[in-house]
Tab-separated table of C-alpha atoms (C1' of nucleotides) in Angstrom:
chain	number	residue	atom	x	y	z
Q	1	MET	CA	0.000	0.000	0.000
Q	2	GLN	CA	2.709	2.320	-0.728
Q	3	GLN	CA	3.478	5.014	-3.125
Q	4	ALA	CA	1.629	6.757	-5.830
Q	5	ASN	CA	1.872	10.053	-4.097
Q	6	ARG	CA	4.990	11.484	-5.335
Q	7	MET	CA	4.009	11.098	-8.899
Q	8	ASN	CA	2.727	14.571	-8.720
Q	9	PRO	CA	5.678	16.762	-9.374
Q	10	PRO	CA	5.298	20.494	-9.167
Q	11	ARG	CA	3.296	21.869	-11.993
Q	12	PRO	CA	4.294	25.496	-12.147
Q	13	LYS	CA	6.784	25.092	-14.920
Q	14	ALA	CA	9.077	27.915	-15.731
Q	15	GLN	CA	7.164	30.996	-16.519
Q	16	GLY	CA	9.502	33.750	-17.279
Q	17	ALA	CA	11.944	35.021	-14.751
Q	18	THR	CA	9.390	36.076	-12.189
Q	19	ILE	CA	8.349	33.114	-10.124
Q	20	ARG	CA	10.477	30.063	-9.792
Q	21	ALA	CA	8.921	26.686	-9.368
Q	22	ASP	CA	10.831	25.732	-6.258
Q	23	GLN	CA	9.501	28.764	-4.475
Q	24	ARG	CA	6.032	27.303	-4.590
Q	25	LEU	CA	6.717	23.722	-3.816
Q	26	PHE	CA	4.617	24.043	-0.691
Q	27	LEU	CA	1.612	24.800	-2.857
Q	28	THR	CA	1.576	21.690	-4.999
Q	29	ASP	CA	-1.545	19.601	-5.024
Q	30	GLU	CA	0.383	16.885	-3.292
Q	31	GLN	CA	1.464	19.175	-0.492
Q	32	LEU	CA	-2.053	20.462	-0.119
Q	33	ARG	CA	-3.489	16.977	-0.046
Q	34	ALA	CA	-1.014	16.047	2.666
Q	35	GLY	CA	-2.249	19.038	4.628
Q	36	VAL	CA	-5.835	17.888	4.251
Q	37	GLU	CA	-5.006	14.488	5.673
Q	38	LEU	CA	-2.882	15.956	8.408
Q	39	LEU	CA	-5.836	17.994	9.539
Q	40	PHE	CA	-8.100	14.985	9.482
Q	41	PHE	CA	-5.836	12.790	11.574
Q	42	ALA	CA	-4.731	15.505	13.959
Q	43	TYR	CA	-8.271	16.651	14.618
Q	44	ARG	CA	-9.436	13.096	15.133
Q	45	ASP	CA	-6.798	12.390	17.745
Q	46	PHE	CA	-7.274	15.801	19.252
Q	47	THR	CA	-10.924	15.137	20.019
Q	48	GLY	CA	-10.274	11.548	21.030
Q	49	ASP	CA	-9.102	12.216	24.582
Q	50	PRO	CA	-12.058	14.298	25.748
Q	51	ASP	CA	-14.434	11.996	23.897
Q	52	ARG	CA	-13.363	9.145	26.137
Q	53	ILE	CA	-13.930	11.144	29.307
Q	54	LEU	CA	-17.275	12.365	28.054
Q	55	ALA	CA	-18.426	8.871	27.174
Q	56	GLU	CA	-17.906	7.776	30.777
Q	57	ARG	CA	-20.376	10.392	31.893
Q	58	GLY	CA	-22.836	9.801	29.108
Q	59	TYR	CA	-22.015	12.992	27.284
Q	60	GLY	CA	-20.799	13.681	23.787
Q	61	ARG	CA	-18.711	16.160	21.938
Q	62	ALA	CA	-21.601	18.578	21.725
Q	63	HIS	CA	-21.649	18.869	25.508
Q	64	HIS	CA	-17.956	19.538	25.520
Q	65	ARG	CA	-18.223	22.378	23.058
Q	66	ALA	CA	-21.088	23.932	24.956
Q	67	ILE	CA	-19.366	23.944	28.316
Q	68	HIS	CA	-16.133	25.065	26.752
Q	69	PHE	CA	-17.667	28.246	25.425
Q	70	ILE	CA	-19.827	28.803	28.471
Q	71	ARG	CA	-16.683	28.630	30.553
Q	72	HIS	CA	-14.660	30.992	28.421
Q	73	ARG	CA	-17.221	33.553	27.319
Q	74	PRO	CA	-18.523	35.196	30.490
Q	75	GLY	CA	-21.947	36.667	29.993
Q	76	LEU	CA	-22.706	34.389	27.070
Q	77	THR	CA	-26.354	34.142	26.081
Q	78	VAL	CA	-28.155	31.258	24.432
Q	79	ALA	CA	-28.216	33.039	21.085
Q	80	GLY	CA	-24.536	33.814	21.449
Q	81	LEU	CA	-23.749	30.167	22.038
Q	82	ILE	CA	-25.818	29.163	19.040
Q	83	ASP	CA	-23.763	31.534	16.920
Q	84	LEU	CA	-20.478	30.234	18.243
Q	85	LEU	CA	-21.355	26.606	17.711
Q	86	GLY	CA	-23.105	27.116	14.422
Q	87	VAL	CA	-25.984	24.809	15.300
Q	88	THR	CA	-29.707	25.301	15.552
Q	89	LYS	CA	-31.568	26.316	18.641
Q	90	GLN	CA	-33.241	22.930	18.837
Q	91	SER	CA	-29.989	21.088	18.596
Q	92	LEU	CA	-28.332	23.151	21.283
Q	93	ASN	CA	-31.387	23.024	23.482
Q	94	ARG	CA	-31.169	19.271	23.766
Q	95	VAL	CA	-27.673	19.299	25.233
Q	96	LEU	CA	-28.221	22.460	27.229
Q	97	ARG	CA	-31.274	20.989	28.879
Q	98	GLN	CA	-29.253	17.973	29.967
Q	99	LEU	CA	-26.414	20.069	31.294
Q	100	ILE	CA	-28.812	22.207	33.301
Q	101	ALA	CA	-30.718	19.197	34.605
Q	102	ASP	CA	-27.447	17.594	35.660
Q	103	GLY	CA	-26.391	20.727	37.457
Q	104	LEU	CA	-23.385	21.634	35.322
Q	105	VAL	CA	-24.846	24.785	33.832
Q	106	GLU	CA	-27.018	27.499	35.294
Q	107	GLN	CA	-28.907	30.367	33.753
Q	108	ALA	CA	-29.463	33.892	34.939
Q	109	VAL	CA	-31.934	36.393	33.592
Q	110	GLY	CA	-30.196	39.076	31.570
Q	111	GLU	CA	-29.936	42.458	33.251
Q	112	ALA	CA	-30.273	44.701	30.249
Q	113	ASP	CA	-32.631	42.389	28.393
Q	114	ARG	CA	-34.648	40.144	30.612
Q	115	ARG	CA	-35.529	37.802	27.779
Q	116	GLN	CA	-31.945	36.683	27.616
Q	117	ARG	CA	-30.534	33.811	29.607
Q	118	ILE	CA	-26.974	34.319	30.683
Q	119	LEU	CA	-25.157	31.020	30.896
Q	120	HIS	CA	-22.539	30.050	33.422
Q	121	LEU	CA	-21.027	26.862	34.813
Q	122	THR	CA	-21.533	25.538	38.308
Q	123	GLN	CA	-18.638	24.228	40.329
Q	124	THR	CA	-19.282	20.744	38.986
Q	125	GLY	CA	-19.447	22.101	35.481
Q	126	ARG	CA	-16.181	23.904	35.877
Q	127	GLU	CA	-14.545	20.741	37.113
Q	128	LEU	CA	-15.658	18.727	34.114
Q	129	GLU	CA	-14.650	21.484	31.749
Q	130	ALA	CA	-11.236	21.632	33.346
Q	131	SER	CA	-10.645	17.919	33.072
Q	132	LEU	CA	-11.726	17.899	29.444
Q	133	SER	CA	-9.714	20.850	28.290
Q	134	GLU	CA	-6.714	19.747	30.274
Q	135	THR	CA	-6.323	16.706	28.040
Q	136	GLN	CA	-6.467	18.880	24.958
Q	137	ARG	CA	-4.182	21.548	26.316
Q	138	GLU	CA	-1.737	18.865	27.335
Q	139	ARG	CA	-1.673	17.433	23.847
Q	140	LEU	CA	-1.271	20.861	22.363
Q	141	ARG	CA	1.342	21.826	24.922
Q	142	ARG	CA	3.464	18.845	24.027
Q	143	ALA	CA	3.118	19.546	20.311
Q	144	TYR	CA	3.899	23.233	20.821
Q	145	LEU	CA	6.894	22.483	22.981
Q	146	GLU	CA	8.341	19.979	20.557
Q	147	ALA	CA	7.714	22.168	17.557
Q	148	GLY	CA	8.879	25.433	19.067
Q	149	PRO	CA	7.553	28.992	19.052
Q	150	GLU	CA	8.230	29.652	15.389
Q	151	ALA	CA	6.277	26.616	14.309
Q	152	VAL	CA	3.459	27.539	16.670
Q	153	ALA	CA	3.233	30.988	15.141
Q	154	GLY	CA	2.969	29.402	11.702
Q	155	PHE	CA	0.413	26.909	12.930
Q	156	ARG	CA	-1.789	29.653	14.267
Q	157	GLU	CA	-1.263	31.815	11.246
Q	158	VAL	CA	-2.383	29.148	8.796
Q	159	LEU	CA	-5.348	28.052	10.884
Q	160	HIS	CA	-6.454	31.618	11.194
Q	161	ARG	CA	-6.340	32.174	7.478
Q	162	MET	CA	-8.271	28.989	6.881
Q	163	MET	CA	-11.275	30.356	8.694
Q	164	ASP	CA	-14.213	32.114	7.131
Q	165	GLU	CA	-14.501	35.821	7.654
Q	166	GLY	CA	-17.275	35.434	10.182
Q	167	ALA	CA	-15.414	32.981	12.331
Q	168	ARG	CA	-12.334	35.151	12.627
Q	169	ARG	CA	-14.228	37.596	14.707
Q	170	LEU	CA	-15.220	34.934	17.201
Q	171	VAL	CA	-11.802	33.550	17.880
Q	172	GLY	CA	-9.694	34.249	20.866
Q	173	GLY	CA	-12.362	34.898	23.433
Q	174	ALA	CA	-13.458	37.998	25.167
Q	175	GLY	CA	-10.958	40.784	25.224
Q	176	ARG	CA	-8.848	39.644	22.401
Q	177	THR	CA	-7.449	41.465	19.497
U	1	MET	CA	-6.483	38.844	28.160
U	2	GLN	CA	-5.213	41.318	25.818
U	3	GLN	CA	-3.003	39.828	23.312
U	4	ALA	CA	-2.918	39.275	19.679
U	5	ASN	CA	-3.909	35.820	18.728
U	6	ARG	CA	-2.788	36.418	15.259
U	7	MET	CA	0.621	37.728	14.727
U	8	ASN	CA	2.157	36.041	17.571
U	9	PRO	CA	5.704	37.173	17.565
U	10	PRO	CA	7.849	34.354	18.831
U	11	ARG	CA	9.902	35.052	21.856
U	12	PRO	CA	13.416	34.261	20.865
U	13	LYS	CA	14.898	36.414	23.585
U	14	ALA	CA	18.403	35.868	24.585
U	15	GLN	CA	18.575	32.973	26.922
U	16	GLY	CA	20.990	32.802	29.744
U	17	ALA	CA	21.672	29.412	31.150
U	18	THR	CA	18.209	28.921	32.524
U	19	ILE	CA	14.800	29.088	30.990
U	20	ARG	CA	12.913	32.258	31.624
U	21	ALA	CA	9.193	32.503	31.914
U	22	ASP	CA	8.701	34.843	28.993
U	23	GLN	CA	10.284	32.318	26.690
U	24	ARG	CA	7.277	30.134	27.223
U	25	LEU	CA	4.556	32.605	26.680
U	26	PHE	CA	3.321	30.522	23.800
U	27	LEU	CA	2.662	27.738	26.271
U	28	THR	CA	0.364	29.591	28.643
U	29	ASP	CA	-3.064	28.128	29.259
U	30	GLU	CA	-4.539	31.099	27.494
U	31	GLN	CA	-2.439	30.538	24.399
U	32	LEU	CA	-3.267	26.858	24.422
U	33	ARG	CA	-6.955	27.543	24.794
U	34	ALA	CA	-6.802	29.913	21.865
U	35	GLY	CA	-5.224	27.095	19.874
U	36	VAL	CA	-8.029	24.754	20.826
U	37	GLU	CA	-10.620	27.192	19.561
U	38	LEU	CA	-8.659	27.959	16.452
U	39	LEU	CA	-8.682	24.282	15.607
U	40	PHE	CA	-12.391	24.044	16.210
U	41	PHE	CA	-13.316	26.968	13.991
U	42	ALA	CA	-10.802	26.220	11.267
U	43	TYR	CA	-11.835	22.604	11.043
U	44	ARG	CA	-15.477	23.524	10.972
U	45	ASP	CA	-15.045	25.921	8.076
U	46	PHE	CA	-12.676	23.535	6.399
U	47	THR	CA	-15.279	20.788	6.210
U	48	GLY	CA	-18.076	23.207	5.399
U	49	ASP	CA	-17.386	23.562	1.679
U	50	PRO	CA	-17.401	19.867	0.776
U	51	ASP	CA	-20.314	19.278	3.124
U	52	ARG	CA	-22.427	21.565	0.992
U	53	ILE	CA	-21.528	19.758	-2.222
U	54	LEU	CA	-22.122	16.390	-0.625
U	55	ALA	CA	-25.513	17.405	0.675
U	56	GLU	CA	-26.659	18.163	-2.870
U	57	ARG	CA	-25.948	14.590	-3.815
U	58	GLY	CA	-27.355	13.073	-0.687
U	59	TYR	CA	-24.007	12.130	0.754
U	60	GLY	CA	-22.315	13.034	3.991
U	61	ARG	CA	-18.855	13.550	5.326
U	62	ALA	CA	-18.353	9.838	5.730
U	63	HIS	CA	-18.664	9.366	1.991
U	64	HIS	CA	-16.132	12.085	1.425
U	65	ARG	CA	-13.570	10.485	3.678
U	66	ALA	CA	-14.053	7.111	2.067
U	67	ILE	CA	-13.593	8.291	-1.491
U	68	HIS	CA	-10.715	10.497	-0.469
U	69	PHE	CA	-8.696	7.582	0.812
U	70	ILE	CA	-9.796	5.248	-1.957
U	71	ARG	CA	-8.545	7.829	-4.403
U	72	HIS	CA	-5.219	8.370	-2.770
U	73	ARG	CA	-4.288	4.928	-1.554
U	74	PRO	CA	-4.076	2.705	-4.611
U	75	GLY	CA	-4.585	-0.922	-3.760
U	76	LEU	CA	-6.474	-0.097	-0.593
U	77	THR	CA	-8.499	-2.944	0.880
U	78	VAL	CA	-11.645	-2.736	2.967
U	79	ALA	CA	-9.736	-3.539	6.137
U	80	GLY	CA	-7.196	-0.913	5.245
U	81	LEU	CA	-9.871	1.692	4.839
U	82	ILE	CA	-11.404	0.735	8.153
U	83	ASP	CA	-8.022	1.305	9.784
U	84	LEU	CA	-7.536	4.653	8.132
U	85	LEU	CA	-10.942	5.943	9.061
U	86	GLY	CA	-11.021	4.447	12.508
U	87	VAL	CA	-14.592	3.237	12.205
U	88	THR	CA	-16.221	-0.152	12.433
U	89	LYS	CA	-16.774	-2.495	9.552
U	90	GLN	CA	-20.520	-2.083	9.819
U	91	SER	CA	-20.290	1.658	9.791
U	92	LEU	CA	-18.068	1.734	6.756
U	93	ASN	CA	-20.083	-0.925	4.987
U	94	ARG	CA	-23.174	1.216	4.959
U	95	VAL	CA	-21.365	4.021	3.194
U	96	LEU	CA	-19.397	1.760	0.902
U	97	ARG	CA	-22.491	-0.096	-0.218
U	98	GLN	CA	-24.056	3.170	-1.323
U	99	LEU	CA	-20.986	4.299	-3.177
U	100	ILE	CA	-20.763	0.989	-5.005
U	101	ALA	CA	-24.478	0.948	-5.796
U	102	ASP	CA	-24.218	4.480	-7.140
U	103	GLY	CA	-21.293	3.510	-9.292
U	104	LEU	CA	-18.647	5.676	-7.688
U	105	VAL	CA	-16.575	2.852	-6.257
U	106	GLU	CA	-15.657	-0.555	-7.618
U	107	GLN	CA	-14.051	-3.570	-6.066
U	108	ALA	CA	-11.572	-6.053	-7.425
U	109	VAL	CA	-10.613	-9.394	-5.958
U	110	GLY	CA	-7.179	-9.260	-4.389
U	111	GLU	CA	-4.444	-11.001	-6.315
U	112	ALA	CA	-2.361	-12.288	-3.480
U	113	ASP	CA	-5.291	-12.872	-1.168
U	114	ARG	CA	-8.535	-13.481	-2.940
U	115	ARG	CA	-10.595	-12.728	0.163
U	116	GLN	CA	-9.585	-9.131	-0.064
U	117	ARG	CA	-11.493	-6.522	-2.012
U	118	ILE	CA	-9.309	-3.884	-3.587
U	119	LEU	CA	-11.128	-0.587	-3.801
U	120	HIS	CA	-10.901	1.939	-6.571
U	121	LEU	CA	-12.934	4.839	-7.920
U	122	THR	CA	-14.806	4.881	-11.198
U	123	GLN	CA	-14.638	7.868	-13.482
U	124	THR	CA	-17.713	9.318	-11.798
U	125	GLY	CA	-16.168	8.704	-8.416
U	126	ARG	CA	-12.980	10.416	-9.411
U	127	GLU	CA	-14.928	13.423	-10.603
U	128	LEU	CA	-16.783	13.807	-7.340
U	129	GLU	CA	-13.615	13.332	-5.359
U	130	ALA	CA	-11.907	15.977	-7.419
U	131	SER	CA	-14.643	18.514	-6.936
U	132	LEU	CA	-14.729	17.884	-3.202
U	133	SER	CA	-11.048	18.045	-2.573
U	134	GLU	CA	-10.636	21.005	-4.859
U	135	THR	CA	-12.651	23.165	-2.477
U	136	GLN	CA	-10.484	22.090	0.407
U	137	ARG	CA	-7.241	22.438	-1.459
U	138	GLU	CA	-8.328	25.875	-2.605
U	139	ARG	CA	-8.979	26.988	0.942
U	140	LEU	CA	-5.703	25.561	2.078
U	141	ARG	CA	-3.876	27.023	-0.891
U	142	ARG	CA	-5.086	30.481	-0.065
U	143	ALA	CA	-4.143	30.095	3.579
U	144	TYR	CA	-0.734	28.682	2.674
U	145	LEU	CA	-0.074	31.417	0.188
U	146	GLU	CA	-1.032	34.184	2.564
U	147	ALA	CA	0.883	32.700	5.443
U	148	GLY	CA	3.999	31.751	3.547
U	149	PRO	CA	6.250	28.702	3.457
U	150	GLU	CA	7.688	29.181	6.926
U	151	ALA	CA	4.279	29.301	8.490
U	152	VAL	CA	3.203	26.266	6.502
U	153	ALA	CA	6.170	24.315	7.790
U	154	GLY	CA	5.190	25.228	11.334
U	155	PHE	CA	1.582	24.369	10.674
U	156	ARG	CA	2.514	20.914	9.463
U	157	GLU	CA	5.014	20.409	12.223
U	158	VAL	CA	2.539	21.131	14.988
U	159	LEU	CA	-0.245	19.092	13.429
U	160	HIS	CA	2.097	16.187	13.012
U	161	ARG	CA	3.137	16.278	16.636
U	162	MET	CA	-0.456	16.455	17.736
U	163	MET	CA	-1.172	13.055	16.283
U	164	ASP	CA	-1.037	9.769	18.086
U	165	GLU	CA	1.799	7.457	17.319
U	166	GLY	CA	-0.326	5.168	15.232
U	167	ALA	CA	-1.704	7.900	13.038
U	168	ARG	CA	1.696	9.283	12.159
U	169	ARG	CA	2.463	6.208	10.178
U	170	LEU	CA	-0.656	6.619	8.083
U	171	VAL	CA	-0.105	10.168	7.050
U	172	GLY	CA	0.970	11.227	3.647
U	173	GLY	CA	0.587	7.800	2.144
U	174	ALA	CA	4.030	7.167	0.904
U	175	GLY	CA	7.239	9.059	1.208
U	176	ARG	CA	6.219	12.067	3.135
U	177	THR	CA	8.106	15.051	4.267
X	1	DA	C1'	-7.567	-33.144	4.917
X	2	DT	C1'	-9.598	-31.122	8.485
X	3	DT	C1'	-9.785	-27.489	11.489
X	4	DT	C1'	-9.174	-22.835	12.543
X	5	DC	C1'	-8.533	-18.139	11.513
X	6	DT	C1'	-9.408	-14.091	8.728
X	7	DA	C1'	-11.595	-10.696	5.224
X	8	DA	C1'	-15.671	-9.243	3.936
X	9	DG	C1'	-20.643	-8.627	4.095
X	10	DT	C1'	-25.038	-8.362	6.346
X	11	DC	C1'	-29.062	-7.830	9.741
X	12	DA	C1'	-30.861	-5.661	13.756
X	13	DA	C1'	-31.022	-2.458	17.319
X	14	DC	C1'	-29.475	1.584	19.451
X	15	DA	C1'	-27.558	6.454	20.417
X	16	DA	C1'	-25.660	11.046	19.466
X	17	DG	C1'	-26.374	14.986	17.363
X	18	DG	C1'	-27.391	17.367	13.293
X	19	DC	C1'	-31.793	19.218	10.678
X	20	DT	C1'	-36.747	21.305	9.625
X	21	DG	C1'	-41.282	22.874	10.903
X	22	DA	C1'	-44.696	24.376	14.071
X	23	DC	C1'	-45.943	26.659	18.161
X	24	DA	C1'	-45.793	29.063	22.895
X	25	DT	C1'	-44.369	32.671	26.068
X	26	DA	C1'	-42.313	36.761	27.851
X	27	DA	C1'	-40.183	40.886	27.102
X	28	DA	C1'	-38.549	44.473	24.146
X	29	DA	C1'	-39.246	47.619	20.313
X	30	DT	C1'	-42.076	50.179	17.335
M	1	DA	C1'	-51.521	48.042	20.562
M	2	DT	C1'	-48.875	45.543	17.511
M	3	DT	C1'	-44.840	43.422	15.984
M	4	DT	C1'	-40.401	41.539	16.668
M	5	DT	C1'	-37.048	39.004	19.309
M	6	DA	C1'	-35.057	35.497	22.721
M	7	DT	C1'	-35.966	31.390	24.494
M	8	DG	C1'	-38.006	26.912	24.954
M	9	DT	C1'	-40.311	22.834	23.379
M	10	DC	C1'	-42.604	18.927	20.649
M	11	DA	C1'	-42.326	15.884	16.831
M	12	DG	C1'	-40.122	13.716	13.208
M	13	DC	C1'	-36.313	12.787	10.054
M	14	DC	C1'	-31.377	11.833	8.669
M	15	DT	C1'	-26.455	10.570	9.020
M	16	DT	C1'	-23.136	8.197	11.138
M	17	DG	C1'	-21.277	6.112	14.829
M	18	DT	C1'	-21.764	1.853	18.123
M	19	DT	C1'	-22.517	-3.646	19.626
M	20	DG	C1'	-23.658	-8.219	18.798
M	21	DA	C1'	-24.660	-12.150	15.995
M	22	DC	C1'	-24.065	-14.740	11.980
M	23	DT	C1'	-22.602	-16.094	7.003
M	24	DT	C1'	-19.430	-17.063	3.291
M	25	DA	C1'	-15.064	-17.671	1.013
M	26	DG	C1'	-10.522	-18.261	1.135
M	27	DA	C1'	-5.986	-18.652	3.663
M	28	DA	C1'	-3.273	-20.829	7.222
M	29	DA	C1'	-2.164	-24.172	10.469
M	30	DT	C1'	-2.296	-28.638	12.369
DNA sequence: ATTTCTAAGTCAACAAGGCTGACATAAAAT
DNA sequence: ATTTTATGTCAGCCTTGTTGACTTAGAAAT
């Protein structure tokens, strides 16, 4: 099951004296395809650790995402969470209802707008969130450490530019750039 | 919480004999958390384009992954695909059966081992695969181009180190970077 | 040659987590 | 007073993952 990947030599061909082929080797279809697979495998392993912890408690990845954002976006409303997750109200409601029933999440009536429900974690919720994100931070920490600051900057740079316009504004949390 | 999540100037700093705290700013919990979110949003947008195309044809992400690997791993067997995807035989079978029925995938009896089924795409299958991966490569190409070769190297480096041992061997197919 | 193991396929049942559509209520906005 | 918005909920559907059980064909081992 080997091979058949490198039979895709750089296409650019010489085109005048402007751009040389070897300057764009990182943009060949083969390089891009490798990036696609890298993302697939890395993301799969990345979500694997918390998935195992969640399964023990009868939760899924959707619960993880919800409590992650509730933890890190103080003052977050239901509509805000829906925007962040990119899911429908009905879909979120199902997991939110569980989390509230289980005492991991609480709601408070919004001060400015009393229709809003401001979400926050309980102590129990914070504990679960911490144990979940710790596994992911640990994985990332190891990768960052091994790769070094320069690589990390590049990692973040590329990921950032991969995002849609809309998403870029959501990244980084509250008082970010 | 007031730092740039994008341009993330590395901290080379002159190091004495010991490691100073500011050399590890890229390893703070806050930086790591930002990385976690970056991955979430980038991956979500990254899979969004093909998802839309797939939906038009009544397929899902599982079909995409299957035809991707069938396309890029010549001689791939069913068991091999199961390993790559990390799903069960039953789960894959459902998807594979559809793809075969719809004439996107064909099977050939293995030469060495006639129990095996060697998977390959038909012309139609190759066309769909191309249109799906083109959207992803295009997104990645833009991000790579904007970020530059150095950043891309870092991107790949970090992703690679995020993977589990087992997955690293599967990446890139053949002779990878 | 017979037994055992393996690759593939299938059926059934279940769960998570997406989706749409329809509707209800309270509070804000007009 | 009316309309719009934020939230919540019911019902039903789909995809894609899971387990468990069982079959068939071919390879391997005894």
